[in-house]
Tab-separated table of C-alpha atoms and ligand atoms in Angstrom:
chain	number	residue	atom	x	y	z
R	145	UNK	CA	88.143	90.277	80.092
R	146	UNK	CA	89.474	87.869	77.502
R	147	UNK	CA	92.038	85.308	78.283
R	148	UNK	CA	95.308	87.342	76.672
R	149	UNK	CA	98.409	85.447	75.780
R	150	UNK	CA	101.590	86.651	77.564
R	151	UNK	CA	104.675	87.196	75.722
R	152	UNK	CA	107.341	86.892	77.979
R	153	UNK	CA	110.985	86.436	78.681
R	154	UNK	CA	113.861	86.588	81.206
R	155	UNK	CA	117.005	88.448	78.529
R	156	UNK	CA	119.999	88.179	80.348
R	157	UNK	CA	122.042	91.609	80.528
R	158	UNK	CA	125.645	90.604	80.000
R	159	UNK	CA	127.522	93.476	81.087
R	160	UNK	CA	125.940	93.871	84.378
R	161	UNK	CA	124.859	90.791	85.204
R	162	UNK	CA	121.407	91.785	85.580
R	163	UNK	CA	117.970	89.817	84.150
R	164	UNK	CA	115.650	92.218	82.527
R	165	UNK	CA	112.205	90.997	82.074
R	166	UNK	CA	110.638	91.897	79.125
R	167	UNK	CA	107.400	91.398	79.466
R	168	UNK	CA	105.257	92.532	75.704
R	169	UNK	CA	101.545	92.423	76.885
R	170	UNK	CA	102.512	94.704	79.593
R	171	UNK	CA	102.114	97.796	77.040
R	172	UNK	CA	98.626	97.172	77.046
R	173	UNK	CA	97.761	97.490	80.803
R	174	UNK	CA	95.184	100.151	81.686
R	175	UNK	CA	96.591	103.197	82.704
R	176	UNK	CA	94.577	105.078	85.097
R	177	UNK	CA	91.322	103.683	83.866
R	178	UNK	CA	88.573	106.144	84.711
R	179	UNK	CA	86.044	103.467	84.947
R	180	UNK	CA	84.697	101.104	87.826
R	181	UNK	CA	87.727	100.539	89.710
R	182	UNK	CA	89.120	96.317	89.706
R	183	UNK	CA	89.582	96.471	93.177
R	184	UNK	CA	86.107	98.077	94.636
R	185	UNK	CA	83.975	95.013	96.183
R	186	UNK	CA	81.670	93.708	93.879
R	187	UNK	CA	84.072	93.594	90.596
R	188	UNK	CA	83.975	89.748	89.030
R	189	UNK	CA	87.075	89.315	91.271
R	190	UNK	CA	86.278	91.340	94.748
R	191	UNK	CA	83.014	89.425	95.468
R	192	UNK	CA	81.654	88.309	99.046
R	193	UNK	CA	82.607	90.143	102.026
R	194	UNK	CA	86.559	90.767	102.663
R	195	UNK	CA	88.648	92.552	104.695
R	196	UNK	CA	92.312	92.234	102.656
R	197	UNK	CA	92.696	90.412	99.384
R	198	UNK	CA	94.772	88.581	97.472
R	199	UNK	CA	94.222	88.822	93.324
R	200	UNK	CA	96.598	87.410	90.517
R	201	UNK	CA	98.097	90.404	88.819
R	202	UNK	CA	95.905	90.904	85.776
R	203	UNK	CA	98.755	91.482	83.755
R	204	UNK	CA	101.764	89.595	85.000
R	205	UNK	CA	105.621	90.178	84.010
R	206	UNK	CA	106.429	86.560	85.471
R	207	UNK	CA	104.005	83.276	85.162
R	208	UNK	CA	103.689	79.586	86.495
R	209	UNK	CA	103.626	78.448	83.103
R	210	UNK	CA	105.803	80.673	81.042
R	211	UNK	CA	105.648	80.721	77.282
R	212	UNK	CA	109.029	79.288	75.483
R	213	UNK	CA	111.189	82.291	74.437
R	214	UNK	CA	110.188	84.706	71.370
R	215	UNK	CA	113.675	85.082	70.805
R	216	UNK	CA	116.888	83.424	70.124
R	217	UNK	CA	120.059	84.582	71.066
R	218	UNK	CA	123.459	83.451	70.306
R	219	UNK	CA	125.785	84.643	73.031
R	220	UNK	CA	127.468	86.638	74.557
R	221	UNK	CA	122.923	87.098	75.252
R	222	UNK	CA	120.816	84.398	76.927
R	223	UNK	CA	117.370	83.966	77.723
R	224	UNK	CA	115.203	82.156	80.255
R	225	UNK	CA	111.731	81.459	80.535
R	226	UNK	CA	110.152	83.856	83.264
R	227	UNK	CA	108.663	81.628	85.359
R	228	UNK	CA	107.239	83.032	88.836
R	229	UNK	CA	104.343	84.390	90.031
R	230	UNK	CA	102.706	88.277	90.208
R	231	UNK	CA	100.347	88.995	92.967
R	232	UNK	CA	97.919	91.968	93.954
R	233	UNK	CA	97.452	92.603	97.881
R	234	UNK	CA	93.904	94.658	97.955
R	235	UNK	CA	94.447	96.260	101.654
R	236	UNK	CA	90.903	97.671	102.318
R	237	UNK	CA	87.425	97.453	100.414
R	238	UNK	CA	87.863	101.296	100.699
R	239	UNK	CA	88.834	102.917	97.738
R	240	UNK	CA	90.576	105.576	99.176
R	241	UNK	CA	93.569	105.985	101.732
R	242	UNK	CA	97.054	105.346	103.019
R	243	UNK	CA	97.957	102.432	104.988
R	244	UNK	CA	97.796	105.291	108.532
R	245	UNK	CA	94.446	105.652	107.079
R	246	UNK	CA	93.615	101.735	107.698
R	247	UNK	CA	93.038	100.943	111.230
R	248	UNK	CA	95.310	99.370	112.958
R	249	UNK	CA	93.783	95.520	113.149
R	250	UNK	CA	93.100	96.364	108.699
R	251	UNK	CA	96.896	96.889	108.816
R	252	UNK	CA	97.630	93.849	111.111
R	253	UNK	CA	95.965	91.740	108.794
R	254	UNK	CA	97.405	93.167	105.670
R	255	UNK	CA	100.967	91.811	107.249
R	256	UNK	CA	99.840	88.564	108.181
R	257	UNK	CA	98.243	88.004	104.328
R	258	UNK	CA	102.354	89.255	103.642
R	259	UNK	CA	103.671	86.411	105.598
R	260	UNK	CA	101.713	83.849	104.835
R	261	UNK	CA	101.896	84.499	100.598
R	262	UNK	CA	106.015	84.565	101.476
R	263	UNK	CA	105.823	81.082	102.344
R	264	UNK	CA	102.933	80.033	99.814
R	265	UNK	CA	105.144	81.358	96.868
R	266	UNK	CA	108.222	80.787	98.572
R	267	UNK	CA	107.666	76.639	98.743
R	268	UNK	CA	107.220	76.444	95.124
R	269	UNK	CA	110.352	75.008	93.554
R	270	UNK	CA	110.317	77.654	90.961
R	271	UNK	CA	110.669	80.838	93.300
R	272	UNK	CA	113.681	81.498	94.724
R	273	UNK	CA	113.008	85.215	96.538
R	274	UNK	CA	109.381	86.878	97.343
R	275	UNK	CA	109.363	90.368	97.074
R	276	UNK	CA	106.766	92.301	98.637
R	277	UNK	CA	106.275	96.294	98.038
R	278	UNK	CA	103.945	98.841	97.277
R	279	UNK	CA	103.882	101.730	95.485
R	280	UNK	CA	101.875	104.941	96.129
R	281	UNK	CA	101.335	107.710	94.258
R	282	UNK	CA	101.254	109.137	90.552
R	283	UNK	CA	104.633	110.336	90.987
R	284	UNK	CA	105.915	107.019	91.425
R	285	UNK	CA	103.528	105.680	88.407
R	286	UNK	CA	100.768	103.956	90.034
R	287	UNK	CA	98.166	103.158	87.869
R	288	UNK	CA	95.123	102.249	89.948
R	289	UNK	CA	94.397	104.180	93.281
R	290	UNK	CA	92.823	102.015	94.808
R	291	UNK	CA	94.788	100.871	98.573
R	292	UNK	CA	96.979	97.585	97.188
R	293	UNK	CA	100.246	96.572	97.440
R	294	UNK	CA	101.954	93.680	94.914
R	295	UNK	CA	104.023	90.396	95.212
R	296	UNK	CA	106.592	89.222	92.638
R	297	UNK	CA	108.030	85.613	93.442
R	298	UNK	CA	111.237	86.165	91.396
R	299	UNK	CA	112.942	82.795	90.074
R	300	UNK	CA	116.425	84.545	90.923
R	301	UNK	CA	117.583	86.663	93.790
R	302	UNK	CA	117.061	90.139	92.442
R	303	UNK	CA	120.487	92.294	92.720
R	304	UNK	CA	119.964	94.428	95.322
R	305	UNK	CA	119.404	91.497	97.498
R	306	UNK	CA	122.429	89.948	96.539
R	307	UNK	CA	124.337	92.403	97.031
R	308	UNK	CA	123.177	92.748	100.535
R	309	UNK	CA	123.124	88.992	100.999
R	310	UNK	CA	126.898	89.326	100.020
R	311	UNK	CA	127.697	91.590	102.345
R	312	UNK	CA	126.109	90.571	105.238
R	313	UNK	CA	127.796	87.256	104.631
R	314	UNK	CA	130.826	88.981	104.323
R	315	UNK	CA	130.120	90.794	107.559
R	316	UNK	CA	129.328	87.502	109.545
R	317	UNK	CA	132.247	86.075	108.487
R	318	UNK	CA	134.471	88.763	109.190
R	319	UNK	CA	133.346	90.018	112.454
R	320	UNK	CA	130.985	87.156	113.504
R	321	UNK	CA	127.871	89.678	113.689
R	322	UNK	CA	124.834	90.311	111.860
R	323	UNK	CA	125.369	93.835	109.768
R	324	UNK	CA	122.211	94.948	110.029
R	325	UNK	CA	121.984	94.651	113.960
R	326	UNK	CA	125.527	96.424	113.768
R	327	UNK	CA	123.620	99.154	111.377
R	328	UNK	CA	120.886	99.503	114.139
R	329	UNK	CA	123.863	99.478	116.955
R	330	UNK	CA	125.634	102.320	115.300
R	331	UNK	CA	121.968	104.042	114.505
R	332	UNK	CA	121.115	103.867	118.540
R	333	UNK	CA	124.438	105.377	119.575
R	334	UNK	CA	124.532	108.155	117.508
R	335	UNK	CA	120.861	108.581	117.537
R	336	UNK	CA	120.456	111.907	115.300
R	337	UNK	CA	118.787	109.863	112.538
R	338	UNK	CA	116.073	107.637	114.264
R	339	UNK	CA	112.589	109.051	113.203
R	340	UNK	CA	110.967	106.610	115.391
R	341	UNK	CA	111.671	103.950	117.737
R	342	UNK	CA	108.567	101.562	119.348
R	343	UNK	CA	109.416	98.843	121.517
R	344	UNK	CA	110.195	96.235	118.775
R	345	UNK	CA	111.366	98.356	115.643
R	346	UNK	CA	113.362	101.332	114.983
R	347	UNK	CA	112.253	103.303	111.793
R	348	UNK	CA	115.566	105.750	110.381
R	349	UNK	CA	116.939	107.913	107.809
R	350	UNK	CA	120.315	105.594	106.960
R	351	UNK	CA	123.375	107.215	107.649
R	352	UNK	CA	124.684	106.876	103.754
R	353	UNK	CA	120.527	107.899	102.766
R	354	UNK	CA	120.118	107.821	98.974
R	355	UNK	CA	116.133	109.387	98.676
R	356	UNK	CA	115.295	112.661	100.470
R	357	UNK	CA	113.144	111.318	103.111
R	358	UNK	CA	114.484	107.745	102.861
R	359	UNK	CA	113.737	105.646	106.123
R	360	UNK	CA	114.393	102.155	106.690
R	361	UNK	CA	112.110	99.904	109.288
R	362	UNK	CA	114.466	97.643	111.499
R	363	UNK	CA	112.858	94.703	113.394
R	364	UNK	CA	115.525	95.393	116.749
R	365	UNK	CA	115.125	91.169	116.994
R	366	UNK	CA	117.611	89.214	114.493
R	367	UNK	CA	114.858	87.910	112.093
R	368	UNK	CA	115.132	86.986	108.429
R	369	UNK	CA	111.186	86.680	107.473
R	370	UNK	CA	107.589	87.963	108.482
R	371	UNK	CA	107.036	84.408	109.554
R	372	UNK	CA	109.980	84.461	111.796
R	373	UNK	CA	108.120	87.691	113.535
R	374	UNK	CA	105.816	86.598	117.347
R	375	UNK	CA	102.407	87.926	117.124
R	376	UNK	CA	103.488	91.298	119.150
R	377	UNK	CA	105.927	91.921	117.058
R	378	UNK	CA	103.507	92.092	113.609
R	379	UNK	CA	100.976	94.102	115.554
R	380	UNK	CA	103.898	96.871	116.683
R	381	UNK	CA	104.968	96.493	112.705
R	382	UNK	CA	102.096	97.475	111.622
R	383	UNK	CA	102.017	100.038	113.842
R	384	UNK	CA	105.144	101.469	112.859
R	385	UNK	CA	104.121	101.078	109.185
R	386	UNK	CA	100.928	103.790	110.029
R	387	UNK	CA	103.631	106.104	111.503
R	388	UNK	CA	105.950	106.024	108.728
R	389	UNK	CA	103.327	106.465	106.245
R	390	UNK	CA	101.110	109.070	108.649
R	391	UNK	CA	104.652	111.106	108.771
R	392	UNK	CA	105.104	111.271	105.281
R	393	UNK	CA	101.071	112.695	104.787
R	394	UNK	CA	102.669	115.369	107.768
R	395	UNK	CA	105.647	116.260	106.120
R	396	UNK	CA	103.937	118.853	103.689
R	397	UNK	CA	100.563	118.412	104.507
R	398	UNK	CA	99.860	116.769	101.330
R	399	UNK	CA	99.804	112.571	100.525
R	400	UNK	CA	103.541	111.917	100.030
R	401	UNK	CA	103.751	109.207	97.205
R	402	UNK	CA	106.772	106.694	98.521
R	403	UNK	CA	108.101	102.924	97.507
R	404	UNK	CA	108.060	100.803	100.059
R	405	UNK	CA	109.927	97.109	99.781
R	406	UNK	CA	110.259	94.484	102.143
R	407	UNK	CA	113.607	93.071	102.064
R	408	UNK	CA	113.413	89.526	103.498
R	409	UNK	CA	115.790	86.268	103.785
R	410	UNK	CA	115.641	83.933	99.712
R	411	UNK	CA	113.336	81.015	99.710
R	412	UNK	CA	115.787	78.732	97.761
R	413	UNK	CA	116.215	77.061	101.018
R	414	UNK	CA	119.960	77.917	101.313
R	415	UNK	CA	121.143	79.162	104.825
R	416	UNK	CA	121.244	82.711	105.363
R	417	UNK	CA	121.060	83.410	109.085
R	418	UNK	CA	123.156	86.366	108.436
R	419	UNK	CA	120.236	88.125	107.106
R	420	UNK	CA	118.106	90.457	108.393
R	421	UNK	CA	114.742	91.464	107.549
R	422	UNK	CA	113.854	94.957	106.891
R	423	UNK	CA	111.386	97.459	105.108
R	424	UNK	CA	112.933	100.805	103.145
R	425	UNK	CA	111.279	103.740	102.168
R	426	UNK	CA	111.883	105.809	99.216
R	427	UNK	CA	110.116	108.658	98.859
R	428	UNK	CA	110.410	110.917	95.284
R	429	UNK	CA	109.985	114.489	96.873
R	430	UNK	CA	113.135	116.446	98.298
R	431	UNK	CA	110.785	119.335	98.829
R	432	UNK	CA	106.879	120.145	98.424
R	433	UNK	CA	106.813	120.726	94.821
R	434	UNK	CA	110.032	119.513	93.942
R	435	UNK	CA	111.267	115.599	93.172
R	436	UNK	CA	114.572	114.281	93.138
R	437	UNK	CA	115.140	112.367	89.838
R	438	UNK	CA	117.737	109.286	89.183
R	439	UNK	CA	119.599	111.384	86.280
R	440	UNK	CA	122.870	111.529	85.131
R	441	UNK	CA	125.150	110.551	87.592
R	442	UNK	CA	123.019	108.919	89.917
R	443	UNK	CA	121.440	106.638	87.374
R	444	UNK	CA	124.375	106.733	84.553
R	445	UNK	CA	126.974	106.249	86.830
R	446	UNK	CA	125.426	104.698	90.030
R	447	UNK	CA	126.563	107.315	92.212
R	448	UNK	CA	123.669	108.673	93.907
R	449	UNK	CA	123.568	112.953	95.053
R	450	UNK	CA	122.452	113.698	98.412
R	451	UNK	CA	121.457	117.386	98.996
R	452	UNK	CA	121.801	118.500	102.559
R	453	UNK	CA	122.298	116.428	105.197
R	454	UNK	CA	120.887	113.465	106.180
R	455	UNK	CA	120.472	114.510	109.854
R	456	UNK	CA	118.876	117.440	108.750
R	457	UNK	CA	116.045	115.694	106.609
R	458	UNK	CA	115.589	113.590	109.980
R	459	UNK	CA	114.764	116.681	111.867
R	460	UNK	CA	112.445	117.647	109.613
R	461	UNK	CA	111.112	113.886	109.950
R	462	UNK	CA	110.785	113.738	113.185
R	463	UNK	CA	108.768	116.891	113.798
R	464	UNK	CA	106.220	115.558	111.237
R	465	UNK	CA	106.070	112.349	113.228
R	466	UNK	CA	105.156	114.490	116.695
R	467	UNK	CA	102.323	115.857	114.612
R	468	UNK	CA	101.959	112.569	112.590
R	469	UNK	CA	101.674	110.729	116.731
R	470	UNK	CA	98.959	112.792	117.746
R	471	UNK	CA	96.562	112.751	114.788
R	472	UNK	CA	97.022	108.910	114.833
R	473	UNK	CA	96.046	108.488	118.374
R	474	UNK	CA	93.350	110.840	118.582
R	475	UNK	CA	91.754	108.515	115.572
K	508	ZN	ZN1	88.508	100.975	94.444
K	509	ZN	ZN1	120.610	91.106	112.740
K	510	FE	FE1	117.765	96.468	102.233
């Protein structure tokens, strides 16, 4: 492929306080190319023998060396130059699969290639937060199928963080305790939601549950980071990561398409010991053939719709796990 030039830009949105990164060469990306798939061994890029992968994103929306801005805005607009870094995490020379479909070493060493690109991107002075996610699925717009999940080293703290960053802080300050342990206290004691529970994590549909089948991965230790995690604890994570994903392919018998982000502490060096690492779920369906959409209200007015109840979509949750358990183990 010829080098491209990248037009991009950080446009600040005024009103909500947001970046938006608009990103121009980005309209050009291959969408669901039906040709030899990038990630397959033996591409230019996937030579030599390999178990997981790390590629720069062929087509980036942030870059080391960012372009000056194409625009010029007086204010109340600004721009910035969108410096960071876009990675690809190739999970398996297979072309085919779920991360339950990975064994569980595969899986082990997906994580580990995780932590150690959250401090690789996190030490540069540019990059103030790593996030790590992957999506799966055509429903949620993935373009190649091939098993891979992404990096963006951000050179702000996106908003969702903040916002939990601000309350947690607010929490600690307050009450003296981490929120998110409090979260997995309450979670524990009333117990209807928890999908899952292995010795070091507790995977569960959050009490105030935005998605359908929404489940959030809790390390039970206070940790802020992957790197912060002992070697037993990334093993049982990547356990728990095959049973989340292996109950989702249970759920209707089909391959569920989720998001899944890791939410970890900034790498701006700040201290934020009130954090506490975690990994969310959000999968489209609310039935088989049915999705649940961000419309009106929930994406117009922020206010997100939950049909039924919460507890109820756990039920369901946890019977797909039972079945979800016992096709994992006899693998
Ligand atoms: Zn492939
Ligand atoms: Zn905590
Ligand atoms: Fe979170």
């Amino acid at each position: 492929m010829e080098k491209m030039s990248f037009e991009l830009e950080l446009r600040w949105n005024p009103l909500l306080r947001e970046w938006v990164i608009v990103a121009a060469h980005r309209h050009f990306r291959p969408w669901q190319p039906k040709t030899v798939c990038p990630f397959c061994p033996g591409s230019e890029e996937t030579k030599g023998k390999w178990n997981v992968l790390v590629l720069p994103n062929r087509f980036p929306s942030l870059v080391e060396n960012p372009p000056p801005p194409f625009s010029s805005p007086k204010p109340p607009y600004k721009v910035e130059r969108a410096y960071g870094i876009c990675e690809v995490i190739v999970e398996t020379p297979i072309h085919e699969g779920d991360l339950c479909d990975l064994s569980q070493e595969n899986v082990r060493k997906v994580i580990d290639l995780f932590a150690e690109r959250y401090q690789k991107l996190g030490s540069k002075s540019f990059v103030k937060y790593v996030f790590i996610f992957r999506n799966k699925g055509a429903a949620i717009g993935v373009s190649l199928h091939h098993p891979h999940s992404q990096i963006y080293a951000f050179p702000f703290i996106p908003p969702r963080i903040e916002k939990e960053l601000r309350s947690s802080s607010e929490y600690f300050e307050k009450h003296g305790r981490c929120l998110f342990c409090d979260v997995l206290k309450a979670e524990k004691e009333d117990g209807k939601r928890i999908v899952y529970e292995s010795r070091y994590m507790v995977a569960f549909v959050p009490y105030s549950a935005m998605w359908p089948y929404e489940i959030h991965v809790y390390p039970k230790r206070h940790v802020g980071s992957l790197p912060e995690m002992s070697e037993e604890e990334r093993d049982d994570l990547a356990w728990v990561l095959r049973v989340v994903t292996a109950t989702y392919n249970s759920l209707f018998d089909f391959s569920l398409p989720y998001i899944m982000v890791f939410h970890q502490i900034p790498t701006d060096d700040k201290d934020y010991g009130f954090y506490h690492m975690h990994i969310e779920f959000y999968p489209p369906h609310r039935d088989r053939e049915k999705l649940k959409y961000a419309a009106g209200v929930e994406w117009g007015a922020g206010v997100f719709i939950y049909d039924r109840k919460p507890e109820t979509r756990a039920e369901e949750l946890k019977a797909a796990c039972k079945k979800a358990l016992m096709k994992l183990k006899n693998q």
